[in-house]
């Protein structure tokens, strides 16, 4: 070979080798371009995009690199091994530039799916990512570029899995469209929330630019955990150019756990969705506050108890259900068969419970062949199984063809049928696996778990305590123990323990069962067992080992028959409530509730019969006492008792009030007026009879000439223009303070742009009314009333109308308001008192007031109504509200409040004591909110906002959410509420009774430093206990006492639960009230 040829050959070989390297490199690179099915890709702060391969040992450095190798039609799991791309605030959304969509799920997680290792510093940084396929995030911290940034799902399924946090940032979701991303329409949405604190979710999506934008099919949201501030059905909006849009299908929201504070609608075409609206509240999950859209195919709200769950089907109004522990399903109290049920639009209650189908008449335990019972011998698991099945009267269970899976249980064993039966019905403890260990001693906790699944308890009013050794964390049998104790089936030990891990004796075992079955041994009878004579459980063994036909026992609950005894010396709310609290330890739940009702009557009587004002405040009246009487004379009167004025306007026309003066209204009179208070003046009552009544209602409007028929059938218009009417009372007996005064006839408010209502032509239910506002809440306009029986002025003897005008105003200091009954204003009984010093309100009655529109554009464009009995808005120093009766108030009984704004606000030296508050939305409400970021305009918040030295004591708050103000707004209440708090300290809530709320019994945010002690809490099972200084809403259940002690801090609480099946929730719904979605 010549040198030339050799050189040529070498050159060819070199080129070949180079091409081979290039080719092989391309092959290698192509191998990295995508990954296979179910890939797990790792990203680490220490990773390398160029040299890494995405494995745990050789991770990538960026999320975009991970996305670039994902095969979109199979999905992948991206594991963040720490704070990746810490300098890139758009790491997540920028990653979408490197993937061309994905039809399968991408999971981004801080937990290794192979090893289970949690990367505690895993963070996902983003700035409004827009999805291109289904996504799940879990076990990581979401960090937006700004204080907040939305996540745009673009209609793809999105799951917020376990372990998601967001530090101090605001977490928001647009679940649907986003025209900014050119996503103007999506087929459907489906999100699942399992953890995290989410500020708002828009079901529908972001800002619409055309009314044709929106969702073509159904929207679904499932909440299994976490906390959501507001779920908005509809679309976001921040500009006048943003339009309404459409949701053409159903909206289905299922709450299996967690909490949702508010559920509202926004920016929907015609305020409606095209399909049905469905809200399912499984597991007794509390309902959010509701302000729902109209639904063309009806609204379904299903309150579902524990022991099962329900879900939607493809057929409107038809729901499937699944029971656990072989419970039966009951819908609105009626048992349903099969696996589905159908209901009409409306609110429905679904419960799951085991039925007691037999009489429980047979003996369920035998002794031993030697005629002994051996009462102190420990009970075995096998014996326990046999007792539970026999006690349930499952006669013939031996013939059931059930199979046990326990390896140490044979068909030839005498206890085999019982164990197989319990297995089949999912009643044995889940901790018992593989081996049954039939001869092992059973513990008290294990035994109760079996009995609780097998036998039926009868609950009515239940008094709860907490055991020091029984918590959700300490025992898996917590719920069974607490529910059994609540039903009176078991007791604890004197040292406050239950000892769930202790072995159980045979005597204890039959005692427990007898309490479930309500078997009571007859007196002076003994069992025939040779070893039972003189034993403490002789009677219990007798009842367990004999048939009912032998007449040795009877059926009936061994109730604690002690009743509340009002001390003869008691003469104040303080005496009444402390007496009930002190006696509660020896009273049943029923007796405590009866005591609460008795106290309410005593408080009413005390307030109604309080002495005249000069007897109480004579030492403060150092000037002149001026008198006002219905028979007085404004022209010739001088204000003396002999020559009184007729009105406060007449008094003020002649007299300049001074510090030390008094203005006294004669009892029995009705005064139609409003007034502003003067510094140092006492306002009160004199004479005999009922308290003087002061009403803003200008006249009795029951005159035919005051009403004119309109073009719409049954709709009448008042001939006088009125200012923002909030309340109308028809034929109220103004001087009646009996039980009847709770249930007077009232008008049903209809607000423009709420629940699909637009104008008077849509009035359709008896006594609905609409007050025309002409775009402003302080404008006068027409009042329309729907009257099915003709002219309202002829139909009724009296019509009282309350407008948006406070009765008492002014922030003057050192003012006393005493012994007056305030009624019929659409605004506040006392308002406009911000900055007041030493304001005192005592012995007054506030009723049937509020309801006017406060704002036409509240929280996203909806109108909101208001109206409190006694309010200070702003700061105060010395605010004393004592011994008053407030009922049927649209909004709040008593409050000190200040919303976000610039300036200081000090709320201090406040005392609410001895007040009876009933049928209100809020009983006591307080807040002192910091300025918002937009108000500060980028400046530092240097303002002082403090609430201090506040005491709420000896008050009785009852039946919150049962009044007209809650019913007509279609929302649940917050009976005692402190939220949006700034700095607060030296605040005390003690010796109060919180007696039932259709909504949150308590709503105290975690920023609250108030000390709660020795209060009595009464609530229906399944209703919210509320916020107990935590983010989530707590449902009222058998752990209520523990939650109140642990979270709220009231370790000396008395807690009474009410079984809604035995004592149902009853609210008096007016004839004219229609469902929120009823208008077409």
Tab-separated table of N, CA and C in Angstrom, residues 262-322:
chain	number	residue	atom	x	y	z
A	262	UNK	N	-67.227	30.227	52.100
A	262	UNK	CA	-68.281	30.893	51.325
A	262	UNK	C	-68.440	30.200	49.983
A	263	UNK	N	-69.667	30.144	49.520
A	263	UNK	CA	-69.965	29.620	48.190
A	263	UNK	C	-70.891	30.623	47.520
A	264	UNK	N	-70.365	31.318	46.511
A	264	UNK	CA	-71.103	32.411	45.890
A	264	UNK	C	-71.066	32.257	44.372
A	265	UNK	N	-71.706	33.185	43.677
A	265	UNK	CA	-71.675	33.184	42.219
A	265	UNK	C	-71.215	34.540	41.710
A	266	UNK	N	-70.723	34.563	40.476
A	266	UNK	CA	-70.221	35.816	39.915
A	266	UNK	C	-70.153	35.732	38.398
A	267	UNK	N	-70.587	36.790	37.740
A	267	UNK	CA	-70.389	37.017	36.298
A	267	UNK	C	-70.902	35.859	35.443
A	268	UNK	N	-72.087	35.371	35.779
A	268	UNK	CA	-72.735	34.358	34.959
A	268	UNK	C	-73.784	35.019	34.067
A	269	UNK	N	-73.910	34.544	32.861
A	269	UNK	CA	-74.960	35.054	31.983
A	269	UNK	C	-76.320	34.876	32.656
A	270	UNK	N	-77.055	35.971	32.802
A	270	UNK	CA	-78.380	35.953	33.441
A	270	UNK	C	-78.330	35.419	34.866
A	271	UNK	N	-77.142	35.438	35.470
A	271	UNK	CA	-77.011	34.970	36.843
A	271	UNK	C	-77.314	33.502	37.030
A	272	UNK	N	-77.164	32.716	35.973
A	272	UNK	CA	-77.623	31.328	36.032
A	272	UNK	C	-76.624	30.388	35.384
A	273	UNK	N	-76.718	29.121	35.764
A	273	UNK	CA	-76.017	28.051	35.070
A	273	UNK	C	-77.054	27.262	34.283
A	274	UNK	N	-76.602	26.579	33.222
A	274	UNK	CA	-77.544	25.922	32.324
A	274	UNK	C	-78.083	24.611	32.838
A	275	UNK	N	-77.364	23.977	33.770
A	275	UNK	CA	-77.804	22.685	34.281
A	275	UNK	C	-78.288	22.778	35.711
A	276	UNK	N	-78.028	21.730	36.476
A	276	UNK	CA	-78.399	21.688	37.890
A	276	UNK	C	-77.229	22.129	38.741
A	277	UNK	N	-77.549	22.669	39.903
A	277	UNK	CA	-76.514	22.937	40.899
A	277	UNK	C	-76.664	21.901	42.006
A	278	UNK	N	-75.572	21.220	42.304
A	278	UNK	CA	-75.601	20.153	43.314
A	278	UNK	C	-74.513	20.413	44.339
A	279	UNK	N	-74.904	20.461	45.603
A	279	UNK	CA	-73.952	20.569	46.708
A	279	UNK	C	-74.166	19.367	47.615
A	280	UNK	N	-73.159	18.517	47.711
A	280	UNK	CA	-73.213	17.323	48.558
A	280	UNK	C	-72.285	17.534	49.742
A	281	UNK	N	-72.832	17.413	50.934
A	281	UNK	CA	-72.057	17.612	52.159
A	281	UNK	C	-71.940	16.264	52.857
A	282	UNK	N	-71.001	15.440	52.388
A	282	UNK	CA	-70.800	14.125	52.986
A	282	UNK	C	-70.122	14.242	54.349
A	283	UNK	N	-70.274	13.194	55.153
A	283	UNK	CA	-69.593	13.103	56.455
A	283	UNK	C	-69.930	14.247	57.387
A	284	UNK	N	-71.154	14.756	57.285
A	284	UNK	CA	-71.611	15.875	58.125
A	284	UNK	C	-70.720	17.097	57.967
A	285	UNK	N	-70.123	17.261	56.785
A	285	UNK	CA	-69.298	18.441	56.530
A	285	UNK	C	-70.169	19.695	56.576
A	286	UNK	N	-69.754	20.714	57.314
A	286	UNK	CA	-70.591	21.918	57.439
A	286	UNK	C	-70.799	22.607	56.101
A	287	UNK	N	-71.952	23.204	55.967
A	287	UNK	CA	-72.257	23.955	54.749
A	287	UNK	C	-71.536	25.296	54.773
A	288	UNK	N	-71.033	25.742	53.627
A	288	UNK	CA	-70.526	27.115	53.544
A	288	UNK	C	-71.681	28.104	53.660
A	289	UNK	N	-71.344	29.358	53.846
A	289	UNK	CA	-72.346	30.403	53.652
A	289	UNK	C	-72.689	30.439	52.171
A	290	UNK	N	-73.969	30.433	51.845
A	290	UNK	CA	-74.402	30.233	50.472
A	290	UNK	C	-75.015	31.482	49.866
A	291	UNK	N	-74.579	31.794	48.678
A	291	UNK	CA	-75.188	32.836	47.853
A	291	UNK	C	-75.135	32.289	46.429
A	292	UNK	N	-76.087	31.438	46.097
A	292	UNK	CA	-75.972	30.559	44.940
A	292	UNK	C	-76.521	31.173	43.672
A	293	UNK	N	-76.030	30.673	42.531
A	293	UNK	CA	-76.617	31.113	41.257
A	293	UNK	C	-77.954	30.422	41.028
A	294	UNK	N	-78.724	30.981	40.139
A	294	UNK	CA	-79.918	30.283	39.686
A	294	UNK	C	-79.484	29.118	38.808
A	295	UNK	N	-80.169	27.995	38.941
A	295	UNK	CA	-79.837	26.806	38.150
A	295	UNK	C	-81.043	26.409	37.324
A	296	UNK	N	-80.872	26.349	36.025
A	296	UNK	CA	-82.001	26.086	35.123
A	296	UNK	C	-82.660	24.742	35.415
A	297	UNK	N	-81.886	23.769	35.904
A	297	UNK	CA	-82.435	22.444	36.161
A	297	UNK	C	-82.559	22.145	37.648
A	298	UNK	N	-82.536	23.201	38.458
A	298	UNK	CA	-82.801	23.012	39.875
A	298	UNK	C	-81.557	22.960	40.735
A	299	UNK	N	-81.748	23.310	42.004
A	299	UNK	CA	-80.666	23.284	42.983
A	299	UNK	C	-80.917	22.160	43.976
A	300	UNK	N	-79.892	21.353	44.191
A	300	UNK	CA	-79.974	20.232	45.128
A	300	UNK	C	-78.891	20.402	46.194
A	301	UNK	N	-79.311	20.478	47.443
A	301	UNK	CA	-78.366	20.537	48.558
A	301	UNK	C	-78.632	19.322	49.427
A	302	UNK	N	-77.615	18.498	49.603
A	302	UNK	CA	-77.787	17.256	50.345
A	302	UNK	C	-76.859	17.239	51.549
A	303	UNK	N	-77.450	17.278	52.721
A	303	UNK	CA	-76.714	17.183	53.972
A	303	UNK	C	-76.621	15.710	54.344
A	304	UNK	N	-75.420	15.174	54.349
A	304	UNK	CA	-75.232	13.735	54.477
A	304	UNK	C	-74.465	13.432	55.762
A	305	UNK	N	-75.003	12.562	56.575
A	305	UNK	CA	-74.363	12.210	57.832
A	305	UNK	C	-73.228	11.229	57.654
A	306	UNK	N	-72.671	10.804	58.775
A	306	UNK	CA	-71.595	9.825	58.758
A	306	UNK	C	-72.180	8.429	58.609
A	307	UNK	N	-71.324	7.485	58.284
A	307	UNK	CA	-71.779	6.109	58.119
A	307	UNK	C	-72.055	5.734	56.685
A	308	UNK	N	-71.734	6.640	55.758
A	308	UNK	CA	-71.943	6.381	54.344
A	308	UNK	C	-71.647	7.629	53.543
A	309	UNK	N	-71.887	7.575	52.255
A	309	UNK	CA	-71.663	8.739	51.397
A	309	UNK	C	-72.559	8.631	50.178
A	310	UNK	N	-72.740	9.760	49.478
A	310	UNK	CA	-73.534	9.748	48.260
A	310	UNK	C	-72.760	10.417	47.138
A	311	UNK	N	-73.182	10.165	45.931
A	311	UNK	CA	-72.569	10.785	44.755
A	311	UNK	C	-73.634	10.937	43.683
A	312	UNK	N	-73.325	11.763	42.684
A	312	UNK	CA	-74.289	12.024	41.619
A	312	UNK	C	-74.296	10.868	40.626
A	313	UNK	N	-75.375	10.796	39.884
A	313	UNK	CA	-75.454	9.896	38.742
A	313	UNK	C	-75.672	10.744	37.502
A	314	UNK	N	-75.849	10.112	36.380
A	314	UNK	CA	-76.069	10.855	35.136
A	314	UNK	C	-77.484	11.414	35.037
A	315	UNK	N	-78.390	10.935	35.889
A	315	UNK	CA	-79.776	11.383	35.835
A	315	UNK	C	-80.013	12.487	36.857
A	316	UNK	N	-80.554	13.634	36.461
A	316	UNK	CA	-80.785	14.734	37.405
A	316	UNK	C	-81.646	14.298	38.584
A	317	UNK	N	-81.215	14.665	39.768
A	317	UNK	CA	-81.977	14.349	40.961
A	317	UNK	C	-81.817	12.937	41.476
A	318	UNK	N	-81.053	12.121	40.775
A	318	UNK	CA	-80.830	10.738	41.216
A	318	UNK	C	-79.408	10.616	41.750
A	319	UNK	N	-79.298	10.065	42.941
A	319	UNK	CA	-78.006	9.955	43.612
A	319	UNK	C	-77.781	8.505	44.041
A	320	UNK	N	-76.543	8.092	43.933
A	320	UNK	CA	-76.187	6.765	44.434
A	320	UNK	C	-75.636	6.907	45.840
A	321	UNK	N	-75.751	5.855	46.628
A	321	UNK	CA	-75.233	5.912	47.980
A	321	UNK	C	-74.466	4.641	48.308
A	322	UNK	N	-73.564	4.790	49.240
A	322	UNK	CA	-72.773	3.668	49.727
A	322	UNK	C	-72.775	3.717	51.241
